[in-house]
Short mmCIF file of C-alpha atoms in Angstrom, two decimals:
data_model
loop_
_atom_site.label_atom_id
_atom_site.label_comp_id
_atom_site.label_asym_id
_atom_site.label_seq_id
_atom_site.Cartn_x
_atom_site.Cartn_y
_atom_site.Cartn_z
CA MET A 1 0.22 0.39 0.16
CA CYS A 2 3.02 2.32 1.09
CA ARG A 3 4.69 1.64 -2.07
CA ILE A 4 1.73 2.39 -4.46
CA GLU A 5 0.81 5.90 -2.43
CA ARG A 6 4.23 5.94 -3.53
CA GLU A 7 4.20 6.12 -6.85
CA GLU A 8 0.90 7.56 -7.44
CA ARG A 9 2.67 10.81 -5.43
CA SER A 10 5.76 10.33 -7.51
CA GLU A 11 3.84 10.42 -10.91
CA GLU A 12 2.02 13.80 -9.54
CA THR A 13 4.51 15.41 -9.36
CA LYS A 14 6.30 14.14 -12.38
CA ARG A 15 3.23 15.70 -13.79
CA GLU A 16 3.14 18.89 -12.41
CA LYS A 17 7.03 19.16 -13.58
CA LYS A 18 5.64 19.16 -17.05
CA LYS A 19 3.01 21.39 -17.44
CA LYS A 20 5.70 24.17 -15.24
CA ARG A 21 8.12 23.33 -17.92
CA ARG A 22 5.00 23.61 -20.36
CA TRP A 23 4.09 26.78 -19.40
CA GLY A 24 7.83 27.75 -19.08
CA MET A 25 7.53 27.52 -22.53
CA GLY A 26 4.54 29.23 -23.07
CA LEU A 27 5.11 32.48 -21.42
CA LYS A 28 8.91 31.67 -23.52
CA THR A 29 7.00 31.69 -26.65
CA LEU A 30 4.72 34.45 -25.83
CA GLY A 31 7.20 36.99 -24.82
CA GLU A 32 9.59 36.01 -28.45
CA SER A 33 6.11 36.55 -30.33
CA ARG A 34 6.44 40.18 -28.79
CA GLY A 35 10.05 40.72 -29.30
CA ILE A 36 9.15 39.95 -32.59
CA GLU A 37 6.04 42.36 -32.49
CA LYS A 38 8.05 45.57 -31.58
CA LEU A 39 10.89 44.46 -33.74
CA LYS A 40 8.47 44.68 -36.90
CA SER A 41 6.43 47.64 -35.17
CA SER A 42 10.27 49.32 -35.43
CA MET A 43 10.81 48.75 -38.32
CA VAL A 44 7.60 49.93 -39.61
CA SER A 45 8.13 53.15 -38.09
CA ARG A 46 11.55 53.54 -39.64
CA SER A 47 10.19 53.01 -43.12
CA ARG A 48 8.02 55.66 -42.48
CA MET A 49 10.38 57.82 -41.59
CA LYS A 50 12.72 57.40 -43.85
CA LEU A 51 9.70 57.55 -46.75
CA TRP A 52 9.13 60.96 -44.98
CA MET A 53 12.26 62.07 -45.19
CA ILE A 54 12.54 60.86 -48.91
CA ARG A 55 8.75 63.07 -49.94
CA ALA A 56 10.42 65.95 -48.29
CA MET A 57 14.16 65.87 -49.22
CA THR A 58 12.06 65.58 -53.42
CA THR A 59 9.57 68.11 -52.67
CA VAL A 60 12.44 70.80 -51.52
CA LEU A 61 14.08 69.65 -54.60
CA LEU A 62 11.67 70.37 -56.79
CA TRP A 63 10.59 74.09 -55.93
CA THR A 64 15.19 74.90 -55.97
CA CYS A 65 15.02 73.41 -59.19
CA LEU A 66 10.72 75.10 -60.49
CA VAL A 67 12.62 78.74 -58.62
CA GLN A 68 16.16 78.33 -60.77
CA LEU A 69 14.00 77.79 -63.33
CA MET A 70 12.46 80.87 -62.88
CA ALA A 71 15.38 82.82 -62.39
CA LEU A 72 16.78 82.09 -65.28
CA GLY A 73 14.21 84.40 -67.24
CA GLU A 74 12.48 85.85 -69.89
CA SER A 75 15.21 85.26 -72.57
CA TRP A 76 15.31 81.20 -71.71
CA GLY A 77 11.97 80.07 -69.81
CA PRO A 78 9.49 80.47 -72.08
CA ARG A 79 10.95 78.89 -74.52
CA VAL A 80 11.39 76.21 -72.69
CA LEU A 81 8.08 76.26 -71.56
CA LYS A 82 5.86 77.66 -74.36
CA GLY A 83 4.78 73.94 -74.80
CA TRP A 84 3.22 72.94 -71.67
CA PRO A 85 -0.51 72.80 -71.80
CA SER A 86 -2.27 74.79 -68.96
CA CYS A 87 -3.68 73.43 -65.78
CA PHE A 88 -6.20 76.59 -65.69
CA THR A 89 -8.29 76.43 -69.05
CA GLN A 90 -10.65 74.14 -70.38
CA ASP A 91 -8.59 74.26 -73.75
CA SER A 92 -5.65 71.86 -73.26
CA SER A 93 -4.51 72.97 -76.31
CA ILE A 94 -3.42 76.41 -75.74
CA ALA A 95 0.26 77.33 -74.30
CA LEU A 96 1.09 78.78 -71.06
CA ASP A 97 2.03 81.92 -71.45
CA LEU A 98 4.50 82.39 -68.40
CA LYS A 99 5.28 85.49 -68.20
CA VAL A 100 9.12 85.77 -66.10
CA SER A 101 10.33 88.20 -64.09
CA PRO A 102 13.31 89.86 -65.87
CA VAL A 103 16.48 88.76 -64.10
CA ILE A 104 18.30 90.64 -61.98
CA PRO A 105 21.96 90.45 -62.94
CA ALA A 106 24.16 90.26 -60.18
CA ARG A 107 26.57 92.92 -59.39
CA VAL A 108 30.12 92.58 -60.02
CA LEU A 109 32.00 94.19 -57.72
CA PRO A 110 35.56 95.42 -58.94
CA PRO A 111 39.10 93.37 -57.95
CA LYS A 112 40.66 94.45 -54.40
CA ARG A 113 43.55 96.91 -54.99
CA VAL A 114 46.67 95.32 -53.86
CA TYR A 115 48.25 98.08 -52.04
CA LYS A 116 50.75 98.73 -48.71
CA ASN A 117 48.77 101.08 -46.44
CA ASN A 118 50.98 104.25 -45.59
CA GLY A 119 47.96 105.06 -42.94
CA TYR A 120 44.31 106.77 -42.59
CA LEU A 121 43.05 109.51 -43.34
CA MET A 122 40.11 110.72 -41.61
CA VAL A 123 37.88 114.04 -42.89
CA SER A 124 35.27 116.15 -41.49
CA CYS A 125 33.63 117.65 -44.20
CA ASN A 126 31.92 121.88 -43.70
CA GLY A 127 29.33 123.08 -45.80
CA GLY A 128 26.19 122.24 -47.16
CA LEU A 129 25.53 119.44 -49.44
CA ASN A 130 26.82 120.06 -52.26
CA GLN A 131 30.14 121.90 -51.04
CA MET A 132 30.49 118.28 -48.83
CA ARG A 133 29.91 116.48 -52.46
CA ALA A 134 32.90 118.04 -53.89
CA ALA A 135 35.23 117.53 -50.70
CA ILE A 136 34.23 113.78 -50.85
CA CYS A 137 35.32 113.26 -53.88
CA ASP A 138 38.78 114.85 -53.96
CA MET A 139 39.19 113.52 -50.13
CA VAL A 140 38.81 110.02 -51.92
CA ALA A 141 41.27 110.97 -55.07
CA ILE A 142 43.58 112.08 -52.27
CA ALA A 143 44.10 109.07 -49.89
CA ARG A 144 44.35 106.94 -53.25
CA TYR A 145 46.93 109.24 -54.16
CA LEU A 146 48.79 108.57 -51.44
CA ASN A 147 48.45 104.91 -50.87
CA VAL A 148 45.83 105.73 -47.53
CA THR A 149 42.22 103.82 -46.15
CA LEU A 150 39.99 106.69 -46.34
CA ILE A 151 37.71 106.61 -43.11
CA VAL A 152 33.86 107.58 -44.65
CA PRO A 153 34.05 111.14 -44.50
CA GLU A 154 32.14 112.69 -40.95
CA LEU A 155 29.19 115.22 -42.93
CA ASP A 156 28.89 118.90 -40.85
CA LYS A 157 26.35 118.99 -38.48
CA THR A 158 27.49 122.91 -37.18
CA SER A 159 26.93 124.44 -40.05
CA PHE A 160 24.05 126.86 -40.04
CA TRP A 161 21.86 124.38 -41.90
CA ALA A 162 22.27 122.50 -38.10
CA ASP A 163 21.71 118.68 -40.33
CA PRO A 164 22.39 116.01 -38.41
CA SER A 165 22.81 113.65 -41.03
CA GLU A 166 25.27 111.13 -41.01
CA PHE A 167 26.75 109.81 -44.14
CA GLN A 168 25.13 106.56 -44.17
CA ASP A 169 21.69 108.35 -43.92
CA ILE A 170 22.18 110.37 -47.48
CA PHE A 171 24.79 108.58 -49.39
CA ASP A 172 24.22 104.49 -49.90
CA VAL A 173 27.61 103.84 -47.75
CA ASP A 174 28.01 100.21 -48.86
CA HIS A 175 28.16 100.69 -52.63
CA PHE A 176 30.21 103.97 -52.10
CA ILE A 177 33.06 101.76 -50.07
CA THR A 178 32.46 98.67 -52.69
CA SER A 179 32.55 100.34 -55.78
CA LEU A 180 35.96 101.60 -55.31
CA ARG A 181 37.82 98.82 -53.61
CA ASP A 182 39.59 98.40 -56.70
CA GLU A 183 41.18 102.32 -55.84
CA VAL A 184 41.39 103.21 -52.61
CA ARG A 185 40.54 101.11 -49.04
CA VAL A 186 36.95 102.98 -47.61
CA LEU A 187 36.21 101.24 -44.02
CA LYS A 188 33.68 102.82 -41.65
CA GLU A 189 35.60 103.05 -38.64
CA LEU A 190 39.04 103.11 -37.67
CA PRO A 191 40.44 99.50 -36.31
CA PRO A 192 39.64 99.13 -33.31
CA ARG A 193 43.44 100.10 -31.53
CA LEU A 194 43.83 103.00 -33.38
CA LYS A 195 40.16 104.15 -32.75
CA ARG A 196 41.04 103.62 -29.37
CA ARG A 197 44.28 106.03 -29.85
CA VAL A 198 41.56 108.68 -31.54
CA GLU A 199 39.51 108.38 -27.92
CA LEU A 200 42.56 109.41 -26.43
CA GLY A 201 43.79 112.47 -28.47
CA MET A 202 46.51 110.34 -30.09
CA PHE A 203 46.42 111.21 -33.87
CA TYR A 204 46.84 114.92 -35.71
CA THR A 205 44.74 117.23 -36.64
CA MET A 206 44.43 119.86 -39.47
CA ALA A 207 43.18 122.06 -42.15
CA PRO A 208 45.05 121.45 -45.40
CA ILE A 209 45.64 124.61 -47.76
CA SER A 210 42.81 125.63 -49.95
CA TRP A 211 43.37 125.09 -53.65
CA SER A 212 46.68 122.91 -53.51
CA ASP A 213 47.93 121.02 -55.85
CA ILE A 214 48.53 116.85 -55.47
CA SER A 215 52.04 116.94 -54.93
CA TYR A 216 51.20 119.50 -51.58
CA TYR A 217 49.32 116.31 -49.91
CA HIS A 218 52.46 114.01 -51.22
CA ASN A 219 54.87 116.28 -49.79
CA GLN A 220 53.98 118.11 -46.37
CA ILE A 221 50.19 115.01 -45.41
CA LEU A 222 51.93 111.68 -46.46
CA PRO A 223 55.33 112.85 -43.69
CA LEU A 224 52.41 113.15 -41.34
CA ILE A 225 50.50 110.31 -41.65
CA GLN A 226 53.51 108.23 -42.34
CA LYS A 227 54.20 110.09 -38.83
CA TYR A 228 50.69 109.56 -36.59
CA LYS A 229 49.47 106.99 -38.46
CA VAL A 230 46.27 108.63 -38.45
CA VAL A 231 46.08 111.88 -39.45
CA HIS A 232 42.55 114.04 -39.73
CA LEU A 233 41.47 117.03 -41.77
CA ASN A 234 39.19 119.33 -40.39
CA ARG A 235 38.26 121.14 -43.91
CA THR A 236 37.84 119.66 -47.24
CA ASP A 237 36.25 122.82 -49.16
CA ALA A 238 38.23 123.82 -52.04
CA ARG A 239 40.96 122.05 -50.89
CA LEU A 240 42.82 120.32 -54.37
CA ALA A 241 43.35 122.77 -57.42
CA ASN A 242 40.23 122.65 -60.23
CA ASN A 243 43.34 121.93 -63.24
CA GLY A 244 46.93 120.98 -63.32
CA GLN A 245 46.44 118.03 -61.57
CA PRO A 246 47.36 114.28 -63.12
CA PHE A 247 44.53 112.46 -65.71
CA GLU A 248 44.09 109.92 -62.92
CA ILE A 249 43.08 112.23 -60.42
CA GLN A 250 40.78 114.62 -62.35
CA LYS A 251 38.91 111.17 -63.64
CA LEU A 252 38.76 109.14 -59.84
CA ARG A 253 36.87 112.49 -59.11
CA CYS A 254 34.22 111.81 -61.35
CA ARG A 255 34.52 108.48 -60.72
CA VAL A 256 33.06 109.67 -57.25
CA ASN A 257 30.68 112.36 -58.15
CA PHE A 258 29.02 110.54 -60.59
CA GLY A 259 29.39 106.74 -59.56
CA ALA A 260 30.62 105.61 -56.17
CA LEU A 261 28.16 109.09 -54.72
CA LYS A 262 24.86 107.41 -55.17
CA PHE A 263 22.09 108.18 -52.53
CA THR A 264 19.82 106.49 -50.67
CA THR A 265 17.11 103.89 -51.22
CA GLN A 266 14.72 106.19 -49.78
CA ILE A 267 15.64 109.54 -50.78
CA GLU A 268 16.09 107.61 -54.46
CA GLU A 269 12.22 106.33 -54.37
CA LEU A 270 11.30 109.71 -53.43
CA GLY A 271 12.49 111.57 -56.55
CA ARG A 272 11.47 109.25 -58.49
CA ARG A 273 7.97 109.70 -57.49
CA VAL A 274 8.50 113.90 -57.66
CA ILE A 275 9.95 113.21 -61.72
CA LYS A 276 7.05 111.22 -62.59
CA LEU A 277 4.66 113.45 -60.84
CA LEU A 278 5.64 116.32 -62.82
CA ARG A 279 6.17 114.18 -66.01
CA GLN A 280 2.33 113.58 -66.18
CA ASN A 281 1.46 117.11 -66.50
CA GLY A 282 4.82 117.35 -69.48
CA PRO A 283 7.49 119.17 -69.65
CA PHE A 284 8.69 121.37 -66.25
CA LEU A 285 11.51 123.83 -65.51
CA VAL A 286 13.73 123.45 -62.53
CA LEU A 287 14.23 126.92 -61.17
CA HIS A 288 17.17 127.05 -58.06
CA LEU A 289 16.53 130.21 -56.24
CA ARG A 290 19.02 130.71 -54.37
CA TYR A 291 16.68 133.69 -52.44
CA GLU A 292 16.68 131.64 -48.82
CA MET A 293 17.39 133.83 -45.63
CA ASP A 294 20.91 132.68 -45.07
CA MET A 295 22.09 133.61 -48.80
CA LEU A 296 21.31 136.85 -48.32
CA ALA A 297 22.87 137.50 -45.19
CA PHE A 298 25.98 136.04 -46.22
CA SER A 299 25.86 137.42 -48.79
CA GLY A 300 24.68 141.08 -47.77
CA CYS A 301 22.08 141.46 -51.23
CA THR A 302 19.17 142.66 -49.36
CA GLN A 303 17.87 144.06 -52.89
CA GLY A 304 14.22 144.59 -52.39
CA CYS A 305 13.99 144.51 -48.58
CA ASN A 306 12.27 146.86 -46.41
CA THR A 307 14.28 148.03 -43.69
CA GLU A 308 13.43 145.49 -40.58
CA GLU A 309 14.74 142.72 -43.14
CA VAL A 310 17.72 144.06 -43.07
CA GLU A 311 18.61 144.89 -39.99
CA GLU A 312 17.85 141.40 -39.76
CA LEU A 313 19.57 139.98 -42.21
CA THR A 314 22.82 142.51 -40.60
CA ARG A 315 22.53 141.01 -37.24
CA MET A 316 22.63 137.60 -38.73
CA ARG A 317 25.60 137.66 -41.09
CA TYR A 318 27.63 139.06 -37.57
CA ALA A 319 26.73 136.11 -35.71
CA TYR A 320 28.58 133.55 -37.69
CA PRO A 321 32.16 134.41 -37.46
CA TRP A 322 33.03 132.45 -39.72
CA TRP A 323 31.53 134.79 -42.19
CA LYS A 324 34.22 136.77 -42.32
CA GLU A 325 33.24 139.89 -44.66
CA LYS A 326 30.76 142.17 -42.37
CA ILE A 327 30.23 145.62 -43.97
CA ILE A 328 28.85 144.99 -47.75
CA ASN A 329 27.94 147.17 -49.92
CA SER A 330 24.56 145.86 -50.97
CA ASP A 331 24.20 147.85 -54.57
CA LEU A 332 27.87 147.46 -55.84
CA LYS A 333 27.79 144.44 -54.88
CA ARG A 334 24.73 144.46 -57.21
CA LYS A 335 26.10 145.77 -59.71
CA ASP A 336 29.11 143.69 -60.67
CA GLY A 337 26.62 140.97 -60.20
CA LEU A 338 27.58 139.00 -57.17
CA CYS A 339 24.58 138.81 -56.27
CA PRO A 340 21.89 136.72 -55.82
CA LEU A 341 18.91 137.18 -58.50
CA THR A 342 15.66 138.05 -56.78
CA PRO A 343 12.54 136.69 -57.21
CA GLU A 344 11.53 139.78 -59.15
CA GLU A 345 14.47 140.29 -61.83
CA THR A 346 14.06 136.09 -62.40
CA ALA A 347 10.45 136.85 -63.68
CA LEU A 348 11.41 139.60 -65.77
CA THR A 349 14.47 137.25 -67.32
CA LEU A 350 12.64 134.13 -67.73
CA ARG A 351 9.92 136.03 -69.90
CA ALA A 352 12.34 137.96 -71.59
CA LEU A 353 14.14 134.65 -72.65
CA ASP A 354 10.58 133.51 -74.15
CA ILE A 355 10.25 130.55 -71.64
CA ASP A 356 6.92 129.12 -72.00
CA SER A 357 4.11 130.97 -68.94
CA ASP A 358 2.75 127.66 -69.37
CA ILE A 359 5.50 125.12 -68.21
CA GLN A 360 6.37 123.98 -64.74
CA ILE A 361 8.47 125.40 -62.88
CA TYR A 362 9.93 123.10 -59.20
CA VAL A 363 11.02 125.71 -57.34
CA ALA A 364 14.46 124.02 -55.87
CA ALA A 365 15.26 126.02 -52.95
CA GLY A 366 14.29 127.07 -48.90
CA GLU A 367 11.87 129.32 -47.54
CA ILE A 368 12.07 131.93 -49.43
CA TYR A 369 13.11 135.03 -47.54
CA GLY A 370 9.88 137.73 -47.67
CA GLY A 371 7.60 134.60 -48.54
CA GLU A 372 5.10 135.58 -50.79
CA ARG A 373 4.89 138.73 -50.93
CA ARG A 374 8.46 138.31 -52.59
CA MET A 375 6.81 135.73 -54.84
CA ALA A 376 3.68 137.46 -55.99
CA SER A 377 4.95 138.42 -59.06
CA LEU A 378 6.84 134.93 -60.27
CA ALA A 379 3.69 133.66 -59.36
CA ALA A 380 1.37 136.10 -61.39
CA ALA A 381 4.10 135.07 -64.62
CA TYR A 382 4.49 131.22 -64.22
CA PRO A 383 1.33 130.07 -62.50
CA LYS A 384 2.09 126.78 -62.30
CA LEU A 385 4.47 127.04 -59.89
CA VAL A 386 5.49 123.97 -57.89
CA ARG A 387 7.54 122.68 -55.08
CA LYS A 388 8.20 119.17 -52.92
CA GLU A 389 6.21 120.09 -50.77
CA THR A 390 2.94 120.65 -52.73
CA LEU A 391 3.70 117.69 -54.92
CA LEU A 392 3.68 115.47 -51.91
CA GLU A 393 1.99 114.82 -48.76
CA PRO A 394 3.55 115.58 -45.24
CA SER A 395 3.71 112.47 -44.19
CA ASP A 396 5.92 111.54 -47.31
CA LEU A 397 8.60 113.99 -45.91
CA LYS A 398 8.49 113.72 -42.16
CA TYR A 399 11.21 111.93 -41.85
CA PHE A 400 13.14 114.43 -43.96
CA GLN A 401 12.07 117.40 -41.78
CA ASN A 402 15.26 119.46 -40.17
CA HIS A 403 16.98 117.94 -42.43
CA SER A 404 18.51 120.26 -45.24
CA SER A 405 21.28 118.23 -46.76
CA GLN A 406 17.80 115.21 -47.35
CA MET A 407 15.47 117.80 -49.01
CA ALA A 408 18.84 118.77 -51.53
CA ALA A 409 19.19 115.75 -52.11
CA LEU A 410 16.00 115.08 -53.52
CA ASP A 411 16.00 118.84 -55.11
CA TYR A 412 19.32 117.62 -56.75
CA LEU A 413 17.89 114.71 -58.16
CA VAL A 414 14.80 116.40 -59.94
CA SER A 415 17.17 119.03 -61.62
CA LEU A 416 19.23 116.86 -63.23
CA GLU A 417 16.16 115.15 -64.60
CA SER A 418 14.54 118.50 -65.77
CA ASP A 419 14.07 119.57 -69.10
CA ILE A 420 15.89 122.88 -68.18
CA PHE A 421 17.59 123.99 -64.62
CA VAL A 422 18.38 128.00 -64.15
CA PRO A 423 20.36 128.46 -61.11
CA THR A 424 20.20 132.02 -59.58
CA TYR A 425 23.14 132.33 -57.78
CA ASP A 426 26.41 130.02 -59.38
CA GLY A 427 26.86 128.42 -55.46
CA ASN A 428 27.75 124.73 -54.83
CA MET A 429 24.50 122.94 -56.21
CA ALA A 430 23.95 125.18 -59.42
CA LYS A 431 27.70 124.35 -59.99
CA VAL A 432 27.79 120.47 -58.84
CA VAL A 433 23.84 120.08 -61.01
CA GLU A 434 25.84 122.53 -63.66
CA GLY A 435 28.78 119.71 -64.01
CA HIS A 436 26.10 116.95 -63.79
CA ARG A 437 23.90 117.60 -66.55
CA ARG A 438 26.50 118.34 -68.70
CA TYR A 439 28.03 115.09 -68.03
CA LEU A 440 24.76 112.92 -68.79
CA GLY A 441 24.77 115.06 -72.28
CA PHE A 442 24.52 118.45 -72.11
CA LYS A 443 21.14 118.99 -70.85
CA LYS A 444 19.74 122.00 -70.58
CA THR A 445 21.27 124.74 -68.49
CA ILE A 446 21.12 128.66 -68.75
CA LEU A 447 23.59 130.26 -66.70
CA LEU A 448 21.84 133.58 -66.38
CA ASP A 449 24.88 136.12 -66.57
CA ARG A 450 23.44 138.81 -63.70
CA ARG A 451 26.36 141.66 -64.23
CA PHE A 452 24.61 141.78 -67.91
CA LEU A 453 21.13 141.14 -66.45
CA VAL A 454 21.32 143.61 -63.33
CA ASP A 455 21.77 146.67 -65.54
CA LEU A 456 19.89 145.40 -68.52
CA ILE A 457 16.76 145.15 -65.47
CA ASP A 458 16.91 148.73 -64.15
CA GLN A 459 17.30 150.52 -67.88
CA TYR A 460 14.19 148.65 -68.59
CA ASN A 461 12.60 149.19 -64.61
CA ASN A 462 13.41 153.29 -65.36
CA GLU A 463 12.20 153.00 -69.09
CA SER A 464 15.35 153.44 -71.15
CA LEU A 465 14.43 150.10 -73.05
CA ASN A 466 11.70 149.31 -74.25
CA TRP A 467 9.76 145.23 -73.83
CA ASP A 468 11.72 143.83 -76.72
CA GLU A 469 15.06 145.25 -76.55
CA PHE A 470 15.03 144.67 -73.71
CA SER A 471 14.01 140.82 -73.88
CA ASP A 472 16.72 140.99 -77.62
CA ALA A 473 19.77 141.93 -74.97
CA VAL A 474 18.68 139.28 -72.81
CA LYS A 475 17.99 136.27 -75.58
CA GLU A 476 21.66 137.50 -76.87
CA VAL A 477 23.38 137.76 -74.32
CA HIS A 478 23.04 133.82 -73.18
CA ALA A 479 22.87 132.57 -76.59
CA GLU A 480 25.94 130.40 -75.52
CA ARG A 481 25.31 130.15 -72.31
CA MET A 482 22.90 126.92 -72.24
CA GLY A 483 25.42 124.20 -70.58
CA ASN A 484 27.03 123.60 -74.02
CA PRO A 485 30.06 121.99 -74.59
CA THR A 486 33.14 124.39 -74.10
CA LYS A 487 36.42 124.53 -72.15
CA ARG A 488 37.20 125.06 -68.64
CA LEU A 489 38.65 129.12 -67.55
CA VAL A 490 42.10 128.64 -66.06
CA ILE A 491 43.41 131.30 -64.87
CA PRO A 492 46.75 130.58 -62.92
CA ASP A 493 46.88 132.61 -59.20
CA ARG A 494 43.58 132.90 -58.79
CA PRO A 495 41.45 129.72 -58.20
CA LYS A 496 38.03 131.31 -56.61
CA GLU A 497 37.59 133.44 -60.22
CA GLU A 498 38.25 130.33 -63.12
CA ASP A 499 35.85 127.99 -63.59
CA TYR A 500 35.14 125.43 -61.00
CA PHE A 501 35.69 121.76 -62.23
CA TYR A 502 32.89 120.54 -60.65
CA ALA A 503 30.30 122.58 -62.89
CA ASN A 504 32.72 121.55 -66.24
CA PRO A 505 35.05 118.34 -65.64
CA GLU A 506 35.80 118.42 -69.39
CA GLU A 507 38.15 115.86 -69.43
CA CYS A 508 35.66 112.91 -67.79
CA LEU A 509 33.55 114.84 -70.97
CA GLN A 510 32.70 113.22 -74.62
CA ASP A 511 36.00 113.44 -76.43
CA GLU A 512 34.91 114.05 -79.40
CA VAL A 513 32.58 116.88 -78.39
CA LEU A 514 34.84 118.95 -76.68
CA SER A 515 37.47 118.34 -79.82
CA ASN A 516 35.30 120.30 -81.60
CA THR A 517 34.53 123.58 -79.58
CA LEU A 518 38.67 124.03 -79.82
#
C-alpha cells in the first residue's frame, strides 16, 4: 500500500513538473512573439520615417529646381515652357504663357586694389550738401594718390543748417565702399586699436591749404600720416586745385561724383516719385532760386528788402564768426553781379528768354525770404509754380524735416532730370548740378549773366529800354550760355575766379564733343 501511494505521488510530481515546463515554454514563446511584434513595428516606423524624409527632400529639390527655372528670365524660360499645357483653362491645347520677371544681374564687384597702406585719413566735411559732395570726391582722390585708407567722411552738423544727418543717411555707404575698392580702401571706422588712440586724442588734426596741388599732399600730408598713423583733416572745402592735376586724379574725382556717391534708396525712390508727378503734366523747369535767409545774410544782398529785413539779415551775418565779410555795400555788390537774382528779377529774365508761361516750374530751394510777398510777381508770370511740399503729402516728407541736406538731395535728383535747369546764383549746388548735367549729355542749363542782367533790368525799369529791346538783349547774351560744351577757364594764381572743376569736368566728358569746341 505504502509503495503504491509513493508511486502515485511520484507520478503526480512528474506531471506537475511537466505542466510547469509547458507553462514556462508557453511564456517564453509568448515573450518571443511579443518581441518580434515590437521589432516589426519598429522597422515599420523606421521605414515610414525614411519615406517621409525622402518625400520632404524630393519636395524641396523640386521647389529649388522650379525657382531656378523661374530665375532664368524671359529670354530662356518662356522658350522652354512654351509648349506646356495650361492647367487653368478648359482648352488644354492652349499653351501656357509664362511671364517670367526679368533677371536682375548680380552686381559684379571690382577686384580689390592691393597696396601697402601708409596710414589712415579721417576727414570732417564742412558746408552744405553739394560743397561736401565735391569735398568727398577730392578726399577720395587724395587718399588714392597717397596710398592710405580712407575712413567714411563725417558730415557737417554745426553749420547754419544744423543737419544731424550722417553719411549713411544721405548716401548708400556700402555702394560707396565697394564701388571704389579697386582704387582705394574705405572703412566705416578705424580698427579698434587706432580708434582707441583717437579717443585718447593721440592723432594729428589740421586744415589743409585751399586749392592745393596734389603734390602738396604728397610732400606735406603723407609724412604726417606715416608719422602719426592717423591724420584728421578738419576742413575739406576747395582743398584740391581745379587744374593742373594728373589725368587719373581728375577722372577719379568724376568717378566718385557720378558713380560712387549714390543717394539712399529712400531718397532715390522719393525723387523718382516727384519726377513722375511732374512728367505727368508735361515738361518742367527747375529753378534754383537761391533767395533764402542764409544766402542773403552771408552775401549782404538786400535788394527789395524792407528796413526790418535788412536789420535782421545784418544781425545774422554778425552772429556767425566764420562769415568774415561783415560790412557790405549791397548796391555795389549787385551791380558787380555778385548777388542772387531776386524773385522779381527772375520773373523778368524768364519772360525775356521766352520761357513758356504754361511750363511747370519746380522751385528747388528752401524757404524764400519774404514769402508770398516776394514770390507774387513770379507766381503771376508762371502760375504753375510747384515745390516738393506741394507735390507730396506731409507724411512723405516727415522723415526729411529738419534735415536740410536730405531735402537738398531730393532737389538735386529732380534738377538732374529737368528739361531746363536755371540757377539764379552760382553757389555749390548750381555748379555741381551744372557739371552733372554736362556729364549726362549737356542737358540744357541756362547760366545767367547776373552782372549784365541787373544793368538791363534797371534800364527796363527806368524805361530806357522797351520790352522788345530788353528781351532781345537778354536772349543775345545768353545764346551761348545754355550748358554747351566748352573749355574750362583757367586763371593761374586766382583759383576762386576761374571755372570750378565740378561745374565743367571736361576731362570726363565726351572727347569728340569737346574736340569740336577747340
